GROMACS .gro file of C-alpha atoms in nm:
model
   78
    1MET     CA    1   0.000   0.000   0.000
    2ASN     CA    2   0.288   0.237   0.079
    3LEU     CA    3   0.431   0.172  -0.267
    4VAL     CA    4   0.103   0.278  -0.430
    5ILE     CA    5   0.092   0.601  -0.229
    6PHE     CA    6   0.458   0.674  -0.309
    7GLY     CA    7   0.395   0.608  -0.680
    8GLY     CA    8   0.091   0.837  -0.671
    9MET     CA    9   0.300   1.114  -0.517
   10ILE     CA   10   0.563   1.077  -0.788
   11LEU     CA   11   0.296   1.093  -1.060
   12PHE     CA   12   0.142   1.400  -0.895
   13MET     CA   13   0.480   1.575  -0.884
   14TRP     CA   14   0.548   1.484  -1.248
   15PHE     CA   15   0.216   1.613  -1.387
   16PHE     CA   16   0.177   1.924  -1.172
   17VAL     CA   17   0.534   2.041  -1.107
   18ILE     CA   18   0.799   1.896  -1.338
   19ARG     CA   19   0.612   1.879  -1.668
   20PRO     CA   20   0.477   2.239  -1.662
   21GLN     CA   21   0.823   2.371  -1.569
   22GLN     CA   22   0.981   2.190  -1.862
   23LYS     CA   23   0.713   2.332  -2.093
   24ARG     CA   24   0.781   2.689  -1.969
   25GLN     CA   25   1.156   2.642  -2.020
   26LYS     CA   26   1.102   2.520  -2.375
   27GLU     CA   27   0.872   2.814  -2.457
   28HIS     CA   28   1.124   3.063  -2.310
   29LYS     CA   29   1.406   2.909  -2.513
   30THR     CA   30   1.211   2.941  -2.839
   31PHE     CA   31   1.119   3.300  -2.747
   32ILE     CA   32   1.483   3.391  -2.679
   33GLU     CA   33   1.587   3.237  -3.012
   34SER     CA   34   1.323   3.441  -3.197
   35LEU     CA   35   1.438   3.783  -3.068
   36LYS     CA   36   1.497   4.044  -3.338
   37THR     CA   37   1.609   4.403  -3.341
   38GLY     CA   38   1.323   4.648  -3.307
   39MET     CA   39   1.116   4.428  -3.074
   40GLU     CA   40   0.991   4.585  -2.752
   41VAL     CA   41   1.067   4.353  -2.460
   42VAL     CA   42   1.052   4.334  -2.082
   43THR     CA   43   1.341   4.207  -1.870
   44SER     CA   44   1.303   4.005  -1.554
   45ALA     CA   45   1.406   4.319  -1.361
   46GLY     CA   46   1.110   4.508  -1.509
   47LEU     CA   47   1.293   4.722  -1.763
   48ILE     CA   48   1.094   4.787  -2.080
   49GLY     CA   49   1.288   4.874  -2.393
   50ARG     CA   50   1.341   4.825  -2.763
   51ILE     CA   51   1.615   4.592  -2.887
   52THR     CA   52   1.885   4.776  -3.079
   53SER     CA   53   2.145   4.499  -3.117
   54ILE     CA   54   2.183   4.131  -3.037
   55THR     CA   55   2.499   3.923  -2.991
   56ASP     CA   56   2.533   3.563  -2.876
   57THR     CA   57   2.455   3.632  -2.510
   58ILE     CA   58   2.403   4.008  -2.479
   59VAL     CA   59   2.113   4.224  -2.593
   60THR     CA   60   2.131   4.604  -2.605
   61LEU     CA   61   1.805   4.776  -2.512
   62ASP     CA   62   1.712   5.137  -2.583
   63LEU     CA   63   1.519   5.268  -2.282
   64GLY     CA   64   1.450   5.611  -2.428
   65SER     CA   65   1.738   5.830  -2.314
   66THR     CA   66   1.962   5.540  -2.209
   67SER     CA   67   2.096   5.221  -2.362
   68VAL     CA   68   2.141   4.917  -2.140
   69ARG     CA   69   2.316   4.588  -2.209
   70VAL     CA   70   2.146   4.283  -2.054
   71LEU     CA   71   2.200   3.911  -2.079
   72LYS     CA   72   1.976   3.744  -2.333
   73HIS     CA   73   1.822   3.497  -2.088
   74THR     CA   74   1.700   3.778  -1.858
   75ILE     CA   75   1.443   3.891  -2.116
   76SER     CA   76   1.113   3.759  -1.991
   77GLY     CA   77   0.852   3.873  -2.239
   78GLU     CA   78   0.749   4.084  -2.534
   0.00000   0.00000   0.00000
């Protein structure tokens, strides 16, 4: 009986914790790969700006009167 309960807990963790996290990571990876200059994005710190240049790991954002360089993986949304 303990084995059934333990197996149920593992299935619960898989379907409600692990699987959705893997899906979010995959979606974020495809979003990061699709970044282009001119897109308006939001960073995880809350900065909103327009992409002016992209390198392998660094993105330069124009915030109006200031340009900021951020790591590519810190961009959280469009």
